[in-house]
């Protein structure tokens, strides 16, 4: 744990609360297992001493801003999570003036389990190129040096090299595990529709039955709704109780959107997302 | 009677060009395979990827989304959005194990009855070649 960095977060949070700049601060605290961390909502300056930050703080706290619309909140944001802020600004879900962003550098988050943290970096962190958040009001701890591998999408190209039938088999097996708890949706900063298609009754797009074909429909549409919007925080995969490799879906779309439309979500709050715009002169594969 | 595999094709045709194009094929008495079930939509931009995924889920062998040529959209730009959306969806479905040949996006104008008929013959033949889609559930 970086003591100085944590003190900076605490001091900033205390100042913001005492000055009344924000109503609350969303950050991390030590979980009750003493090893991992959990989200913390601070409304009282004296509680700022509970705030921490270390390599177990994987949660994307930006999701909570959607529950605090209209309120002035401060939020502790890692580089990957900061892209979610840009996404929500771009889509008009939050107001910049209502959010105070306490940015933190990130050396990469590790895999954790209850009462246990490993030395292994999460897969998303190995190729993360961001040394600081893309948007912030205060940068705690300053910019940090980091050594990231080049993003080659090797996991995706490996899948793509397999035959269609093999892939079908693979995904049916994976979706067969899905219990449709919708944790992937609940944790996702991009999933905020007041009524999700999964809960619409007329037309009934998705049956309530937990069966492979329904699960398949759920996961296909869930990931496609995030095409060009997924910011790669990979929270969906982290919270999946049955371990479906959802990053393989999200990263495939990310890769294709990059190739087809030269777009990456969450880097620029002003740039129009790929499905909100078009180029008249572009030619797609099926037109050739 | 010989029971030969007949692929099931769902076609989403836009009201202004492709549906009229299909109509043209009919009134000109052109022959084309009867495998298609046509759903008329106001614009190809109306076709939500959900529709296509649902078709495949319910056992369609192929899906055709057809609209006005780029630049000719009745609503000016609906088909430009269609083009982007389905370019990505085709890749994605292929990745999930539904071959991209099973999904076609074609521009057919109101006067292209022959193109529509040829397109369907070609599509149906291609789907027949691919064979029945392995059901989502076994059996």
PDB file of N, CA, C and O in Angstrom, chain A residues 224 285-287, chain B residues 8-12 44 47-56 60-66 81-94 97-107 119 123-124 126-127 130 133:
ATOM      1  N   UNK A 224     -23.444  -7.019 -27.809  1.00  0.00           N
ATOM      2  CA  UNK A 224     -23.586  -6.168 -29.000  1.00  0.00           C
ATOM      3  C   UNK A 224     -24.080  -4.777 -28.635  1.00  0.00           C
ATOM      4  O   UNK A 224     -23.746  -3.805 -29.294  1.00  0.00           O
ATOM      5  N   UNK A 285     -17.510  -4.921 -46.040  1.00  0.00           N
ATOM      6  CA  UNK A 285     -17.111  -6.180 -46.673  1.00  0.00           C
ATOM      7  C   UNK A 285     -18.225  -6.776 -47.535  1.00  0.00           C
ATOM      8  O   UNK A 285     -17.977  -7.241 -48.639  1.00  0.00           O
ATOM      9  N   UNK A 286     -19.469  -6.726 -47.040  1.00  0.00           N
ATOM     10  CA  UNK A 286     -20.548  -7.363 -47.804  1.00  0.00           C
ATOM     11  C   UNK A 286     -20.918  -6.615 -49.077  1.00  0.00           C
ATOM     12  O   UNK A 286     -21.700  -7.103 -49.873  1.00  0.00           O
ATOM     13  N   UNK A 287     -20.375  -5.435 -49.270  1.00  0.00           N
ATOM     14  CA  UNK A 287     -20.677  -4.670 -50.477  1.00  0.00           C
ATOM     15  C   UNK A 287     -19.669  -4.918 -51.582  1.00  0.00           C
ATOM     16  O   UNK A 287     -19.839  -4.457 -52.700  1.00  0.00           O
TER      17      UNK A 287
ATOM     18  N   UNK B   8     -34.553 -22.166 -44.524  1.00  0.00           N
ATOM     19  CA  UNK B   8     -35.546 -21.155 -44.175  1.00  0.00           C
ATOM     20  C   UNK B   8     -34.861 -19.800 -44.148  1.00  0.00           C
ATOM     21  O   UNK B   8     -33.881 -19.617 -43.434  1.00  0.00           O
ATOM     22  N   UNK B   9     -35.366 -18.888 -44.948  1.00  0.00           N
ATOM     23  CA  UNK B   9     -34.751 -17.560 -45.021  1.00  0.00           C
ATOM     24  C   UNK B   9     -35.752 -16.509 -44.560  1.00  0.00           C
ATOM     25  O   UNK B   9     -36.913 -16.532 -44.970  1.00  0.00           O
ATOM     26  N   UNK B  10     -35.309 -15.641 -43.680  1.00  0.00           N
ATOM     27  CA  UNK B  10     -36.155 -14.517 -43.281  1.00  0.00           C
ATOM     28  C   UNK B  10     -35.602 -13.264 -43.954  1.00  0.00           C
ATOM     29  O   UNK B  10     -34.397 -13.015 -43.908  1.00  0.00           O
ATOM     30  N   UNK B  11     -36.463 -12.521 -44.598  1.00  0.00           N
ATOM     31  CA  UNK B  11     -36.010 -11.316 -45.284  1.00  0.00           C
ATOM     32  C   UNK B  11     -36.655 -10.068 -44.708  1.00  0.00           C
ATOM     33  O   UNK B  11     -37.874  -9.989 -44.615  1.00  0.00           O
ATOM     34  N   UNK B  12     -35.822  -9.143 -44.311  1.00  0.00           N
ATOM     35  CA  UNK B  12     -36.336  -7.839 -43.870  1.00  0.00           C
ATOM     36  C   UNK B  12     -36.135  -6.863 -45.024  1.00  0.00           C
ATOM     37  O   UNK B  12     -34.995  -6.537 -45.367  1.00  0.00           O
ATOM     38  N   UNK B  44     -34.539  -0.008 -43.835  1.00  0.00           N
ATOM     39  CA  UNK B  44     -33.606  -1.044 -43.363  1.00  0.00           C
ATOM     40  C   UNK B  44     -32.973  -0.615 -42.043  1.00  0.00           C
ATOM     41  O   UNK B  44     -32.506  -1.436 -41.261  1.00  0.00           O
ATOM     42  N   UNK B  47     -34.257  -2.201 -38.779  1.00  0.00           N
ATOM     43  CA  UNK B  47     -33.931  -3.565 -38.378  1.00  0.00           C
ATOM     44  C   UNK B  47     -32.927  -3.550 -37.236  1.00  0.00           C
ATOM     45  O   UNK B  47     -31.774  -3.182 -37.398  1.00  0.00           O
ATOM     46  N   UNK B  48     -33.408  -3.950 -36.102  1.00  0.00           N
ATOM     47  CA  UNK B  48     -32.597  -4.021 -34.895  1.00  0.00           C
ATOM     48  C   UNK B  48     -31.806  -5.332 -34.958  1.00  0.00           C
ATOM     49  O   UNK B  48     -32.347  -6.346 -35.373  1.00  0.00           O
ATOM     50  N   UNK B  49     -30.542  -5.313 -34.539  1.00  0.00           N
ATOM     51  CA  UNK B  49     -29.794  -6.569 -34.506  1.00  0.00           C
ATOM     52  C   UNK B  49     -30.532  -7.665 -33.722  1.00  0.00           C
ATOM     53  O   UNK B  49     -30.385  -8.848 -34.008  1.00  0.00           O
ATOM     54  N   UNK B  50     -31.339  -7.229 -32.768  1.00  0.00           N
ATOM     55  CA  UNK B  50     -32.173  -8.179 -32.020  1.00  0.00           C
ATOM     56  C   UNK B  50     -33.013  -9.045 -32.943  1.00  0.00           C
ATOM     57  O   UNK B  50     -33.159 -10.251 -32.703  1.00  0.00           O
ATOM     58  N   UNK B  51     -33.599  -8.421 -33.988  1.00  0.00           N
ATOM     59  CA  UNK B  51     -34.464  -9.163 -34.897  1.00  0.00           C
ATOM     60  C   UNK B  51     -33.688 -10.323 -35.513  1.00  0.00           C
ATOM     61  O   UNK B  51     -34.175 -11.446 -35.621  1.00  0.00           O
ATOM     62  N   UNK B  52     -32.480  -9.999 -35.938  1.00  0.00           N
ATOM     63  CA  UNK B  52     -31.674 -10.983 -36.660  1.00  0.00           C
ATOM     64  C   UNK B  52     -31.249 -12.119 -35.727  1.00  0.00           C
ATOM     65  O   UNK B  52     -31.347 -13.299 -36.061  1.00  0.00           O
ATOM     66  N   UNK B  53     -30.810 -11.748 -34.537  1.00  0.00           N
ATOM     67  CA  UNK B  53     -30.376 -12.759 -33.578  1.00  0.00           C
ATOM     68  C   UNK B  53     -31.560 -13.645 -33.197  1.00  0.00           C
ATOM     69  O   UNK B  53     -31.440 -14.864 -33.078  1.00  0.00           O
ATOM     70  N   UNK B  54     -32.720 -13.025 -33.044  1.00  0.00           N
ATOM     71  CA  UNK B  54     -33.925 -13.773 -32.690  1.00  0.00           C
ATOM     72  C   UNK B  54     -34.302 -14.753 -33.802  1.00  0.00           C
ATOM     73  O   UNK B  54     -34.695 -15.887 -33.541  1.00  0.00           O
ATOM     74  N   UNK B  55     -34.166 -14.315 -35.056  1.00  0.00           N
ATOM     75  CA  UNK B  55     -34.449 -15.206 -36.190  1.00  0.00           C
ATOM     76  C   UNK B  55     -33.585 -16.445 -36.107  1.00  0.00           C
ATOM     77  O   UNK B  55     -34.066 -17.570 -36.265  1.00  0.00           O
ATOM     78  N   UNK B  56     -32.302 -16.241 -35.867  1.00  0.00           N
ATOM     79  CA  UNK B  56     -31.386 -17.377 -35.792  1.00  0.00           C
ATOM     80  C   UNK B  56     -31.722 -18.246 -34.594  1.00  0.00           C
ATOM     81  O   UNK B  56     -31.669 -19.468 -34.665  1.00  0.00           O
ATOM     82  N   UNK B  60     -33.993 -19.928 -38.012  1.00  0.00           N
ATOM     83  CA  UNK B  60     -33.792 -19.500 -39.394  1.00  0.00           C
ATOM     84  C   UNK B  60     -32.432 -19.994 -39.870  1.00  0.00           C
ATOM     85  O   UNK B  60     -31.480 -20.059 -39.092  1.00  0.00           O
ATOM     86  N   UNK B  61     -32.345 -20.345 -41.156  1.00  0.00           N
ATOM     87  CA  UNK B  61     -31.054 -20.771 -41.703  1.00  0.00           C
ATOM     88  C   UNK B  61     -30.287 -19.597 -42.276  1.00  0.00           C
ATOM     89  O   UNK B  61     -29.067 -19.620 -42.362  1.00  0.00           O
ATOM     90  N   UNK B  62     -31.045 -18.589 -42.690  1.00  0.00           N
ATOM     91  CA  UNK B  62     -30.390 -17.404 -43.236  1.00  0.00           C
ATOM     92  C   UNK B  62     -31.267 -16.186 -43.018  1.00  0.00           C
ATOM     93  O   UNK B  62     -32.480 -16.306 -42.892  1.00  0.00           O
ATOM     94  N   UNK B  63     -30.626 -15.039 -42.948  1.00  0.00           N
ATOM     95  CA  UNK B  63     -31.372 -13.793 -42.790  1.00  0.00           C
ATOM     96  C   UNK B  63     -30.865 -12.794 -43.822  1.00  0.00           C
ATOM     97  O   UNK B  63     -29.662 -12.657 -44.031  1.00  0.00           O
ATOM     98  N   UNK B  64     -31.823 -12.164 -44.483  1.00  0.00           N
ATOM     99  CA  UNK B  64     -31.494 -11.140 -45.468  1.00  0.00           C
ATOM    100  C   UNK B  64     -32.015  -9.793 -44.969  1.00  0.00           C
ATOM    101  O   UNK B  64     -33.170  -9.693 -44.569  1.00  0.00           O
ATOM    102  N   UNK B  65     -31.139  -8.824 -44.961  1.00  0.00           N
ATOM    103  CA  UNK B  65     -31.579  -7.464 -44.666  1.00  0.00           C
ATOM    104  C   UNK B  65     -31.328  -6.666 -45.931  1.00  0.00           C
ATOM    105  O   UNK B  65     -30.216  -6.663 -46.460  1.00  0.00           O
ATOM    106  N   UNK B  66     -32.384  -6.061 -46.448  1.00  0.00           N
ATOM    107  CA  UNK B  66     -32.230  -5.397 -47.732  1.00  0.00           C
ATOM    108  C   UNK B  66     -32.880  -4.024 -47.718  1.00  0.00           C
ATOM    109  O   UNK B  66     -33.966  -3.836 -47.172  1.00  0.00           O
ATOM    110  N   UNK B  81     -26.703   3.790 -41.538  1.00  0.00           N
ATOM    111  CA  UNK B  81     -26.612   3.218 -40.196  1.00  0.00           C
ATOM    112  C   UNK B  81     -26.719   1.687 -40.267  1.00  0.00           C
ATOM    113  O   UNK B  81     -26.000   0.977 -39.584  1.00  0.00           O
ATOM    114  N   UNK B  82     -27.613   1.220 -41.118  1.00  0.00           N
ATOM    115  CA  UNK B  82     -27.766  -0.221 -41.332  1.00  0.00           C
ATOM    116  C   UNK B  82     -26.433  -0.844 -41.720  1.00  0.00           C
ATOM    117  O   UNK B  82     -26.044  -1.891 -41.223  1.00  0.00           O
ATOM    118  N   UNK B  83     -25.765  -0.181 -42.630  1.00  0.00           N
ATOM    119  CA  UNK B  83     -24.507  -0.699 -43.166  1.00  0.00           C
ATOM    120  C   UNK B  83     -23.483  -0.900 -42.053  1.00  0.00           C
ATOM    121  O   UNK B  83     -22.882  -1.971 -41.936  1.00  0.00           O
ATOM    122  N   UNK B  84     -23.320   0.089 -41.204  1.00  0.00           N
ATOM    123  CA  UNK B  84     -22.338  -0.018 -40.115  1.00  0.00           C
ATOM    124  C   UNK B  84     -22.739  -1.116 -39.140  1.00  0.00           C
ATOM    125  O   UNK B  84     -21.940  -1.947 -38.737  1.00  0.00           O
ATOM    126  N   UNK B  85     -24.002  -1.077 -38.740  1.00  0.00           N
ATOM    127  CA  UNK B  85     -24.504  -1.989 -37.731  1.00  0.00           C
ATOM    128  C   UNK B  85     -24.312  -3.445 -38.153  1.00  0.00           C
ATOM    129  O   UNK B  85     -23.814  -4.259 -37.395  1.00  0.00           O
ATOM    130  N   UNK B  86     -24.710  -3.759 -39.394  1.00  0.00           N
ATOM    131  CA  UNK B  86     -24.677  -5.154 -39.788  1.00  0.00           C
ATOM    132  C   UNK B  86     -23.308  -5.614 -40.262  1.00  0.00           C
ATOM    133  O   UNK B  86     -23.027  -6.804 -40.260  1.00  0.00           O
ATOM    134  N   UNK B  87     -22.475  -4.670 -40.644  1.00  0.00           N
ATOM    135  CA  UNK B  87     -21.096  -5.046 -40.943  1.00  0.00           C
ATOM    136  C   UNK B  87     -20.487  -5.654 -39.685  1.00  0.00           C
ATOM    137  O   UNK B  87     -19.792  -6.672 -39.724  1.00  0.00           O
ATOM    138  N   UNK B  88     -20.776  -5.039 -38.556  1.00  0.00           N
ATOM    139  CA  UNK B  88     -20.223  -5.517 -37.284  1.00  0.00           C
ATOM    140  C   UNK B  88     -20.956  -6.763 -36.807  1.00  0.00           C
ATOM    141  O   UNK B  88     -20.326  -7.718 -36.342  1.00  0.00           O
ATOM    142  N   UNK B  89     -22.274  -6.778 -36.943  1.00  0.00           N
ATOM    143  CA  UNK B  89     -23.037  -7.933 -36.450  1.00  0.00           C
ATOM    144  C   UNK B  89     -22.656  -9.216 -37.184  1.00  0.00           C
ATOM    145  O   UNK B  89     -22.540 -10.276 -36.587  1.00  0.00           O
ATOM    146  N   UNK B  90     -22.416  -9.089 -38.495  1.00  0.00           N
ATOM    147  CA  UNK B  90     -22.037 -10.286 -39.259  1.00  0.00           C
ATOM    148  C   UNK B  90     -20.748 -10.878 -38.710  1.00  0.00           C
ATOM    149  O   UNK B  90     -20.637 -12.086 -38.520  1.00  0.00           O
ATOM    150  N   UNK B  91     -19.785 -10.020 -38.471  1.00  0.00           N
ATOM    151  CA  UNK B  91     -18.513 -10.484 -37.917  1.00  0.00           C
ATOM    152  C   UNK B  91     -18.735 -11.143 -36.560  1.00  0.00           C
ATOM    153  O   UNK B  91     -18.148 -12.177 -36.244  1.00  0.00           O
ATOM    154  N   UNK B  92     -19.576 -10.513 -35.768  1.00  0.00           N
ATOM    155  CA  UNK B  92     -19.784 -10.982 -34.402  1.00  0.00           C
ATOM    156  C   UNK B  92     -20.511 -12.322 -34.376  1.00  0.00           C
ATOM    157  O   UNK B  92     -20.133 -13.232 -33.626  1.00  0.00           O
ATOM    158  N   UNK B  93     -21.539 -12.458 -35.215  1.00  0.00           N
ATOM    159  CA  UNK B  93     -22.262 -13.730 -35.253  1.00  0.00           C
ATOM    160  C   UNK B  93     -21.345 -14.845 -35.736  1.00  0.00           C
ATOM    161  O   UNK B  93     -21.398 -15.971 -35.245  1.00  0.00           O
ATOM    162  N   UNK B  94     -20.506 -14.495 -36.705  1.00  0.00           N
ATOM    163  CA  UNK B  94     -19.549 -15.472 -37.215  1.00  0.00           C
ATOM    164  C   UNK B  94     -18.633 -15.954 -36.084  1.00  0.00           C
ATOM    165  O   UNK B  94     -18.353 -17.134 -35.937  1.00  0.00           O
ATOM    166  N   UNK B  97     -20.210 -18.379 -33.956  1.00  0.00           N
ATOM    167  CA  UNK B  97     -20.477 -19.674 -34.567  1.00  0.00           C
ATOM    168  C   UNK B  97     -21.661 -19.722 -35.517  1.00  0.00           C
ATOM    169  O   UNK B  97     -22.150 -20.786 -35.856  1.00  0.00           O
ATOM    170  N   UNK B  98     -22.133 -18.563 -35.953  1.00  0.00           N
ATOM    171  CA  UNK B  98     -23.148 -18.547 -37.008  1.00  0.00           C
ATOM    172  C   UNK B  98     -22.464 -17.951 -38.229  1.00  0.00           C
ATOM    173  O   UNK B  98     -22.200 -16.741 -38.275  1.00  0.00           O
ATOM    174  N   UNK B  99     -22.147 -18.821 -39.190  1.00  0.00           N
ATOM    175  CA  UNK B  99     -21.317 -18.403 -40.327  1.00  0.00           C
ATOM    176  C   UNK B  99     -21.850 -17.132 -40.970  1.00  0.00           C
ATOM    177  O   UNK B  99     -23.051 -16.974 -41.148  1.00  0.00           O
ATOM    178  N   UNK B 100     -20.927 -16.242 -41.327  1.00  0.00           N
ATOM    179  CA  UNK B 100     -21.380 -14.943 -41.837  1.00  0.00           C
ATOM    180  C   UNK B 100     -22.084 -15.061 -43.174  1.00  0.00           C
ATOM    181  O   UNK B 100     -22.854 -14.188 -43.554  1.00  0.00           O
ATOM    182  N   UNK B 101     -21.879 -16.201 -43.877  1.00  0.00           N
ATOM    183  CA  UNK B 101     -22.584 -16.413 -45.144  1.00  0.00           C
ATOM    184  C   UNK B 101     -24.092 -16.495 -44.917  1.00  0.00           C
ATOM    185  O   UNK B 101     -24.884 -16.337 -45.835  1.00  0.00           O
ATOM    186  N   UNK B 102     -24.477 -16.793 -43.684  1.00  0.00           N
ATOM    187  CA  UNK B 102     -25.911 -16.936 -43.392  1.00  0.00           C
ATOM    188  C   UNK B 102     -26.622 -15.603 -43.236  1.00  0.00           C
ATOM    189  O   UNK B 102     -27.830 -15.549 -43.128  1.00  0.00           O
ATOM    190  N   UNK B 103     -25.856 -14.569 -43.179  1.00  0.00           N
ATOM    191  CA  UNK B 103     -26.480 -13.264 -43.062  1.00  0.00           C
ATOM    192  C   UNK B 103     -26.060 -12.374 -44.202  1.00  0.00           C
ATOM    193  O   UNK B 103     -24.879 -12.171 -44.438  1.00  0.00           O
ATOM    194  N   UNK B 104     -27.039 -11.896 -44.956  1.00  0.00           N
ATOM    195  CA  UNK B 104     -26.696 -11.029 -46.079  1.00  0.00           C
ATOM    196  C   UNK B 104     -27.324  -9.661 -45.930  1.00  0.00           C
ATOM    197  O   UNK B 104     -28.429  -9.528 -45.440  1.00  0.00           O
ATOM    198  N   UNK B 105     -26.571  -8.673 -46.347  1.00  0.00           N
ATOM    199  CA  UNK B 105     -27.095  -7.317 -46.431  1.00  0.00           C
ATOM    200  C   UNK B 105     -26.955  -6.917 -47.887  1.00  0.00           C
ATOM    201  O   UNK B 105     -25.872  -7.017 -48.458  1.00  0.00           O
ATOM    202  N   UNK B 106     -28.061  -6.556 -48.510  1.00  0.00           N
ATOM    203  CA  UNK B 106     -28.016  -6.249 -49.938  1.00  0.00           C
ATOM    204  C   UNK B 106     -28.807  -4.984 -50.219  1.00  0.00           C
ATOM    205  O   UNK B 106     -29.784  -4.695 -49.544  1.00  0.00           O
ATOM    206  N   UNK B 107     -28.328  -4.264 -51.204  1.00  0.00           N
ATOM    207  CA  UNK B 107     -29.068  -3.060 -51.634  1.00  0.00           C
ATOM    208  C   UNK B 107     -29.834  -3.410 -52.899  1.00  0.00           C
ATOM    209  O   UNK B 107     -29.233  -3.780 -53.909  1.00  0.00           O
ATOM    210  N   UNK B 119     -30.553 -12.790 -56.505  1.00  0.00           N
ATOM    211  CA  UNK B 119     -29.969 -12.774 -55.169  1.00  0.00           C
ATOM    212  C   UNK B 119     -30.540 -13.913 -54.327  1.00  0.00           C
ATOM    213  O   UNK B 119     -29.811 -14.630 -53.646  1.00  0.00           O
ATOM    214  N   UNK B 123     -28.543 -16.989 -52.787  1.00  0.00           N
ATOM    215  CA  UNK B 123     -28.512 -17.112 -51.327  1.00  0.00           C
ATOM    216  C   UNK B 123     -29.026 -18.495 -50.911  1.00  0.00           C
ATOM    217  O   UNK B 123     -28.405 -19.197 -50.101  1.00  0.00           O
ATOM    218  N   UNK B 124     -30.151 -18.915 -51.489  1.00  0.00           N
ATOM    219  CA  UNK B 124     -30.743 -20.197 -51.134  1.00  0.00           C
ATOM    220  C   UNK B 124     -29.802 -21.336 -51.488  1.00  0.00           C
ATOM    221  O   UNK B 124     -29.627 -22.275 -50.697  1.00  0.00           O
ATOM    222  N   UNK B 126     -26.594 -21.183 -51.702  1.00  0.00           N
ATOM    223  CA  UNK B 126     -25.456 -21.134 -50.778  1.00  0.00           C
ATOM    224  C   UNK B 126     -25.837 -21.746 -49.425  1.00  0.00           C
ATOM    225  O   UNK B 126     -25.076 -22.522 -48.839  1.00  0.00           O
ATOM    226  N   UNK B 127     -27.032 -21.416 -48.956  1.00  0.00           N
ATOM    227  CA  UNK B 127     -27.491 -21.960 -47.671  1.00  0.00           C
ATOM    228  C   UNK B 127     -27.697 -23.463 -47.755  1.00  0.00           C
ATOM    229  O   UNK B 127     -27.368 -24.201 -46.831  1.00  0.00           O
ATOM    230  N   UNK B 130     -24.486 -25.032 -47.327  1.00  0.00           N
ATOM    231  CA  UNK B 130     -24.002 -25.024 -45.942  1.00  0.00           C
ATOM    232  C   UNK B 130     -24.710 -26.086 -45.107  1.00  0.00           C
ATOM    233  O   UNK B 130     -24.195 -26.525 -44.087  1.00  0.00           O
ATOM    234  N   UNK B 133     -28.533 -25.571 -40.127  1.00  0.00           N
ATOM    235  CA  UNK B 133     -27.756 -25.000 -39.044  1.00  0.00           C
ATOM    236  C   UNK B 133     -27.859 -25.935 -37.858  1.00  0.00           C
ATOM    237  O   UNK B 133     -28.932 -26.402 -37.530  1.00  0.00           O
TER     238      UNK B 133
END
